[in-house]
Coordinates of C-alpha atoms and ligand atoms in Angstrom, one line a residue:
M1 CA 1.3 20.3 -0.2
N2 CA 4.2 22.8 1.4
N3 CA 1.4 25.4 2.4
L4 CA 3.3 28.2 1.6
T5 CA 5.3 27.6 -1.6
K6 CA 2.3 25.7 -3.1
Q7 CA 5.6 23.1 -3.7
P8 CA 5.9 19.2 -4.2
V9 CA 7.4 18.0 -1.4
Y10 CA 9.7 14.9 -2.9
I11 CA 11.5 13.5 -0.1
L12 CA 13.8 11.4 -1.3
A13 CA 13.6 7.1 1.4
I14 CA 16.2 4.7 2.4
E15 CA 15.7 1.5 3.6
T16 CA 18.1 -0.9 4.0
S17 CA 17.0 -2.4 6.6
C18 CA 17.2 -6.8 5.7
D19 CA 18.2 -7.6 2.3
E20 CA 16.6 -5.7 0.1
T21 CA 19.4 -2.2 -0.9
S22 CA 16.4 0.5 -1.7
V23 CA 15.9 3.6 -2.9
A24 CA 12.5 6.5 -3.3
V25 CA 11.4 9.1 -3.9
I26 CA 8.2 10.1 -2.8
E27 CA 6.2 13.1 -3.3
N28 CA 3.5 14.9 -0.8
G29 CA 3.8 11.4 1.4
K30 CA 1.7 9.4 -1.5
V31 CA 2.7 9.3 -4.5
I32 CA 5.5 7.3 -6.7
R33 CA 7.6 9.4 -8.4
S34 CA 10.9 6.2 -8.1
N35 CA 11.0 2.7 -6.0
I36 CA 13.5 1.6 -6.6
V37 CA 14.5 -2.3 -4.9
S38 CA 17.5 -4.8 -5.3
S39 CA 17.0 -8.4 -4.2
Q40 CA 20.2 -9.9 -2.4
I41 CA 17.1 -12.8 -2.4
E42 CA 19.2 -15.2 -4.4
T43 CA 22.2 -14.5 -2.8
H44 CA 21.0 -15.5 0.9
R45 CA 19.1 -17.8 -0.4
K46 CA 22.2 -21.4 -0.5
F47 CA 22.4 -20.2 2.8
G48 CA 18.5 -21.0 3.3
G49 CA 17.9 -18.1 5.1
V50 CA 19.2 -13.5 6.2
V51 CA 22.9 -14.0 6.6
P52 CA 24.2 -10.2 8.1
E53 CA 27.6 -9.4 7.2
I54 CA 27.3 -10.1 3.6
A55 CA 24.4 -8.0 4.1
S56 CA 25.4 -5.1 4.8
R57 CA 28.9 -5.5 2.2
Q58 CA 26.2 -5.9 -1.1
H59 CA 24.7 -3.0 0.7
V60 CA 27.9 -1.0 1.1
E61 CA 28.1 -2.6 -2.7
V62 CA 25.4 -1.2 -4.4
I63 CA 23.3 2.4 -2.4
T64 CA 25.8 4.8 -4.2
L65 CA 23.6 3.7 -7.7
V66 CA 20.5 2.2 -6.2
I67 CA 20.7 5.6 -4.6
Q68 CA 21.3 7.7 -8.5
E69 CA 18.6 5.0 -10.2
A70 CA 16.5 6.8 -7.8
L71 CA 16.2 10.7 -8.9
E72 CA 16.7 9.8 -12.2
E73 CA 14.1 7.2 -13.0
A74 CA 11.9 10.2 -10.4
G75 CA 13.1 13.0 -12.5
V76 CA 13.5 14.8 -9.2
R77 CA 17.4 16.8 -9.0
P78 CA 19.0 16.2 -5.9
D79 CA 18.4 20.6 -5.2
E80 CA 14.6 20.2 -5.4
L81 CA 14.2 17.2 -2.7
S82 CA 12.9 18.2 0.7
A83 CA 14.6 15.7 2.7
I84 CA 16.5 12.6 3.4
A85 CA 14.5 9.7 5.1
V86 CA 16.4 6.4 6.5
T87 CA 14.9 3.7 8.8
Q88 CA 15.8 4.0 11.2
G89 CA 14.8 0.4 13.5
P90 CA 14.1 -2.2 13.7
G91 CA 16.6 -4.6 11.7
L92 CA 19.8 -5.8 11.4
V93 CA 22.5 -2.9 13.0
G94 CA 24.6 -3.3 10.4
A95 CA 22.5 -3.4 7.6
L96 CA 20.7 -0.8 9.7
L97 CA 24.0 1.4 9.5
I98 CA 24.7 1.6 5.9
G99 CA 21.6 3.1 5.2
V100 CA 21.6 5.6 8.1
I101 CA 25.3 6.6 6.4
A102 CA 24.2 7.1 3.7
A103 CA 21.2 9.2 5.1
K104 CA 23.7 12.3 7.0
S105 CA 25.6 12.3 3.8
L106 CA 23.1 13.5 1.4
A107 CA 21.8 15.8 3.7
C108 CA 25.1 16.7 4.7
A109 CA 25.9 17.5 1.3
L110 CA 22.6 18.6 0.4
E111 CA 22.1 21.0 3.2
L112 CA 18.5 18.9 4.5
P113 CA 16.3 17.7 7.2
L114 CA 16.6 13.8 8.3
I115 CA 13.8 11.9 9.4
G116 CA 14.2 8.4 11.4
V117 CA 11.4 6.3 10.3
H118 CA 10.5 2.9 12.0
H119 CA 9.9 -0.4 9.7
I120 CA 7.2 -1.0 10.9
A121 CA 5.5 3.1 11.1
G122 CA 6.5 2.3 6.8
H123 CA 5.0 -1.3 6.4
I124 CA 1.9 0.4 7.6
Y125 CA 2.2 4.1 5.3
A126 CA 2.2 1.7 2.5
N127 CA -1.7 1.9 2.0
Q128 CA -1.0 5.8 2.1
L129 CA 0.5 5.0 -1.0
V130 CA -2.2 3.5 -2.8
H131 CA -6.1 5.4 -0.9
E132 CA -6.7 7.8 1.2
L133 CA -6.9 5.9 5.4
A134 CA -9.0 6.9 7.7
Y135 CA -9.5 6.9 11.4
P136 CA -8.9 4.7 14.3
A137 CA -7.8 2.1 12.1
V138 CA -6.3 -0.8 13.2
A139 CA -3.2 -2.7 11.7
L140 CA -1.8 -6.0 10.5
V141 CA 1.9 -6.2 10.0
V142 CA 2.9 -9.7 9.7
S143 CA 6.0 -10.3 8.1
G144 CA 9.5 -12.2 8.2
G145 CA 10.5 -10.0 11.7
H146 CA 7.2 -8.8 13.2
T147 CA 3.3 -10.2 13.9
E148 CA 1.9 -7.6 15.4
L149 CA -1.5 -5.7 16.1
V150 CA -1.0 -1.8 15.9
H151 CA -3.8 0.0 17.2
L152 CA -4.1 4.1 15.2
P153 CA -6.2 6.5 16.3
S154 CA -5.1 9.0 14.4
P155 CA -2.5 10.1 12.3
G156 CA 1.2 8.2 13.6
E157 CA 0.1 7.2 16.4
F158 CA 1.0 3.3 17.2
H159 CA 0.0 1.5 20.2
I160 CA 1.1 -1.8 19.6
I161 CA -2.4 -3.9 20.9
G162 CA -0.6 -7.9 20.4
Q163 CA 2.6 -9.8 18.9
T164 CA 3.8 -12.7 18.3
R165 CA 5.7 -13.8 21.4
D166 CA 7.8 -16.5 19.9
D167 CA 8.2 -16.7 16.8
A168 CA 7.1 -14.6 13.8
A169 CA 4.6 -15.4 11.1
G170 CA 7.5 -15.0 8.8
E171 CA 9.6 -17.1 10.2
A172 CA 6.8 -19.7 11.2
Y173 CA 6.8 -20.1 7.0
D174 CA 10.2 -19.8 6.3
K175 CA 10.5 -22.8 8.7
V176 CA 8.0 -24.7 7.9
A177 CA 9.3 -24.6 4.9
R178 CA 12.5 -25.6 5.5
A179 CA 11.4 -28.2 6.6
L180 CA 9.8 -30.2 3.9
Q181 CA 12.9 -29.1 1.8
L182 CA 11.0 -26.0 0.2
P183 CA 13.5 -22.5 -1.3
Y184 CA 13.7 -19.9 0.9
P185 CA 12.1 -17.5 2.1
G186 CA 9.5 -20.4 2.1
G187 CA 5.5 -18.7 2.7
P188 CA 5.0 -18.3 -1.3
H189 CA 6.0 -22.1 -1.5
I190 CA 3.4 -23.0 1.4
D191 CA 0.9 -21.0 0.0
R192 CA 1.0 -22.8 -3.6
L193 CA 0.1 -25.9 -1.5
A194 CA -1.8 -25.5 0.8
H195 CA -4.2 -23.6 -2.0
E196 CA -3.6 -27.5 -4.7
A197 CA -3.3 -29.8 -1.6
D198 CA -6.6 -31.8 -1.7
G199 CA -6.8 -33.3 2.1
E200 CA -5.5 -31.6 5.1
I201 CA -3.2 -33.2 8.5
V202 CA -5.4 -29.8 11.2
M203 CA -2.4 -28.6 13.1
P204 CA -3.6 -26.9 16.4
R205 CA -4.5 -23.1 16.6
A206 CA -2.7 -20.9 20.1
W207 CA -5.7 -19.0 20.7
L208 CA -3.7 -18.2 24.2
E209 CA -6.0 -16.2 27.4
A210 CA -9.6 -15.0 25.8
D211 CA -8.9 -10.7 26.1
S212 CA -5.6 -11.4 24.5
Y213 CA -4.5 -9.8 21.2
D214 CA -0.7 -11.2 21.2
F215 CA -0.1 -14.9 19.2
S216 CA 2.1 -18.2 19.4
F217 CA 3.9 -19.8 16.2
S218 CA 6.2 -21.9 18.0
G219 CA 3.8 -24.6 19.2
L220 CA 2.2 -25.0 15.3
K221 CA 5.7 -25.2 13.7
S222 CA 7.0 -27.2 16.3
A223 CA 3.2 -29.7 15.9
V224 CA 4.4 -29.1 11.9
L225 CA 8.0 -31.0 12.3
N226 CA 6.5 -33.9 14.2
T227 CA 4.2 -34.7 12.4
I228 CA 6.9 -34.6 9.8
N229 CA 9.3 -36.8 11.7
Q230 CA 6.8 -39.4 12.6
M231 CA 5.9 -39.9 9.2
Q232 CA 9.8 -40.9 8.5
M233 CA 10.5 -42.2 11.3
R234 CA 7.2 -44.5 10.5
G235 CA 8.9 -45.1 6.5
E236 CA 6.0 -42.4 5.4
S237 CA 6.0 -40.6 2.7
V238 CA 4.7 -36.8 3.3
P239 CA 2.0 -35.6 1.6
A240 CA 3.3 -31.7 1.9
S241 CA 0.4 -30.0 0.2
S242 CA -1.7 -31.5 3.1
I243 CA 0.7 -30.8 5.4
A244 CA 1.6 -27.4 4.1
K245 CA -2.4 -26.1 3.8
G246 CA -3.6 -27.4 7.7
F247 CA 0.1 -24.8 8.9
Q248 CA -1.4 -22.3 6.8
D249 CA -5.4 -22.6 7.8
S250 CA -4.4 -22.6 11.6
V251 CA -1.8 -19.6 11.6
V252 CA -4.2 -17.8 8.5
D253 CA -8.2 -18.3 11.0
V254 CA -5.8 -17.2 14.4
L255 CA -5.0 -14.4 12.8
V256 CA -8.4 -13.4 11.1
E257 CA -9.8 -13.9 14.1
K258 CA -8.1 -11.7 16.0
A259 CA -7.9 -8.9 13.5
V260 CA -12.0 -9.2 13.4
R261 CA -12.0 -8.4 16.9
A262 CA -9.8 -5.4 17.6
A263 CA -11.2 -4.2 14.5
K264 CA -14.9 -4.7 16.6
Q265 CA -13.4 -3.7 20.1
Y266 CA -11.8 0.0 18.7
G267 CA -14.1 0.9 16.1
A268 CA -11.6 0.7 13.2
R269 CA -12.5 2.4 10.1
Q270 CA -10.8 0.5 8.0
L271 CA -8.2 -2.2 8.5
L272 CA -4.5 -1.9 7.1
L273 CA -2.3 -4.8 5.7
A274 CA 0.6 -5.1 6.1
G275 CA 4.5 -6.6 5.2
G276 CA 5.3 -9.2 3.6
V277 CA 2.9 -12.1 4.8
A278 CA 0.0 -10.0 3.0
A279 CA 0.7 -12.2 0.1
N280 CA -0.4 -14.1 1.6
R281 CA -3.7 -16.0 -1.0
G282 CA -5.4 -17.3 2.7
L283 CA -4.3 -15.3 4.0
R284 CA -5.9 -11.9 1.5
T285 CA -9.0 -14.5 1.8
R286 CA -10.5 -14.6 4.2
L287 CA -9.7 -11.5 5.7
T288 CA -11.5 -10.1 2.6
E289 CA -14.3 -12.7 3.3
R290 CA -14.8 -11.4 7.3
F291 CA -14.1 -7.5 6.9
A292 CA -17.1 -7.6 4.2
E293 CA -19.1 -10.0 6.4
I294 CA -18.4 -7.4 9.5
G295 CA -18.5 -3.8 7.6
V296 CA -14.4 -3.0 7.4
P297 CA -13.2 -1.7 4.5
L298 CA -9.7 -3.8 4.1
L299 CA -6.9 -1.9 2.4
I300 CA -4.0 -4.6 1.5
P301 CA -0.9 -3.1 -0.3
P302 CA 0.6 -4.3 -3.9
F303 CA 2.7 -6.6 -3.1
N304 CA 4.8 -5.1 -4.3
L305 CA 4.5 -2.4 -1.9
C306 CA 4.1 -5.4 1.0
T307 CA 7.9 -6.6 1.2
D308 CA 10.7 -3.8 2.6
N309 CA 10.6 -1.4 -0.1
A310 CA 11.6 2.0 0.5
A311 CA 8.4 4.4 -0.3
M312 CA 7.0 3.1 2.4
I313 CA 9.8 4.6 4.6
G314 CA 8.7 7.8 2.6
A315 CA 5.6 8.4 2.8
A316 CA 5.4 7.7 6.9
A317 CA 8.4 10.3 7.1
F318 CA 5.9 13.2 5.0
L319 CA 4.2 12.2 8.2
K320 CA 7.3 13.9 10.5
W321 CA 7.5 16.4 7.6
E322 CA 4.6 18.0 7.9
K323 CA 4.5 18.7 11.9
Q324 CA 8.6 19.2 11.1
E325 CA 9.8 16.7 12.9
F326 CA 13.6 15.9 12.0
T327 CA 16.2 13.8 13.7
P328 CA 19.0 14.9 14.7
L329 CA 22.6 14.1 12.6
D330 CA 23.6 12.1 15.1
F331 CA 20.9 10.0 15.5
T332 CA 22.0 6.2 15.1
A333 CA 20.8 3.1 14.1
E334 CA 18.3 1.4 16.7
P335 CA 18.4 -2.3 16.0
M336 CA 15.6 -3.0 18.5
L337 CA 13.9 0.9 18.0
K338 CA 10.6 0.7 19.5
L339 CA 7.0 2.0 17.7
E340 CA 5.3 4.0 19.9
A341 CA 8.6 5.9 20.3
W342 CA 8.9 6.0 16.8
Ligands
KG4_1 O1 8.0 -7.9 4.9 P1 9.0 -8.5 5.0 O2 9.4 -8.9 2.9 O3 10.6 -8.3 5.1 C1 10.8 -8.5 6.2 O4 10.5 -7.0 6.5 O5 10.4 -9.4 6.9 O6 8.5 -10.2 4.6 C2 9.1 -11.4 3.9 C3 8.4 -12.4 4.8 C4 8.8 -13.8 4.3 O7 9.0 -14.6 4.9 C5 8.1 -14.5 3.6 O8 8.0 -16.4 3.6 C6 6.5 -14.2 3.0 O9 7.6 -12.5 4.3 N1 6.3 -14.2 2.7 C7 5.1 -15.3 2.4 C8 4.4 -15.5 1.0 N2 5.6 -14.6 0.2 C9 6.3 -14.1 1.3 N3 4.4 -15.7 3.3 C10 3.0 -16.7 3.2 N4 2.6 -16.2 1.6 C11 3.7 -16.1 1.0 N5 2.3 -15.3 -0.1
ZN2 ZN1 9.9 -5.9 7.0

């Protein structure tokens, strides 16, 4: 609430960092008045991954329509808005720029403050749309572009304690899926196959140094690709589900055990799961079991808030609104934006 007037704070948020054009209207950082997501997945599927130039063009084509729809669905007039938020980075630079330009135009036309948001801060604060958060917290961010363990000592304060040294978890899922000739994005297909499997080809786990919270998935990915190649060379049929299970168990094992160790070390009052891979059933099940064992509440946003969306950007932007921390109009998209400096 805005303390002076008790009027609700409506933030219109824009997210265009990758292949989803999304606009949301968020009330007081918590209530989703609207969250429109226009996905380009069908366009990119034929190329087996996101084509940056095509992504930018599609954002340009739909952004104004998506803004209009978000306002209509929210039932909020432009003159009732308090601020415009936008993903500043990281992401594809051409894609980010479309959102940034749209946000600047709206802020100028409506004479509203701008709030630049880090994409990962958004993924983490998707949890705030469904639960009350408690600090200190630890977040496990697993998406197509990111794999990070983040310590949050207080609201809006982020310290990355571990990250991937090569492939992101979702990226490894998509590459293994491609080798098994599954459609893009491959994560959900591997997840399904792993659950149907009645055998398992055990794969290595990259624990790295004993005290490290970093991750590495490229060795695992190579192990899977080698297994598939060797079987094909020997003329054997490739047991996709046993391979999927071996791969998934390795990824889940490392993610979960490092998250448990981090939660204990940082005295976390909550573990916040974030990012598209949070949809993974194997990961959810193991995290639920292990966090129940150590008595730390586990928060998982619903699936539509795990994948890219603007509601999460509006939720994170509210933290800056509360501090009246605004972004100057001459800011630009930052494809390599650091989470600590968000
Ligand atoms: O967060 P997100 O929507 O986009 C990025 O910011 O990257 O995450 C997309 C990633 C893709 O790599 C996709 O394969 C993966 O999330 N994913 C899954 C599952 N559902 C989506 N990975 C594993 N299991 C799933 N069920
Ligand atoms: Zn994302």
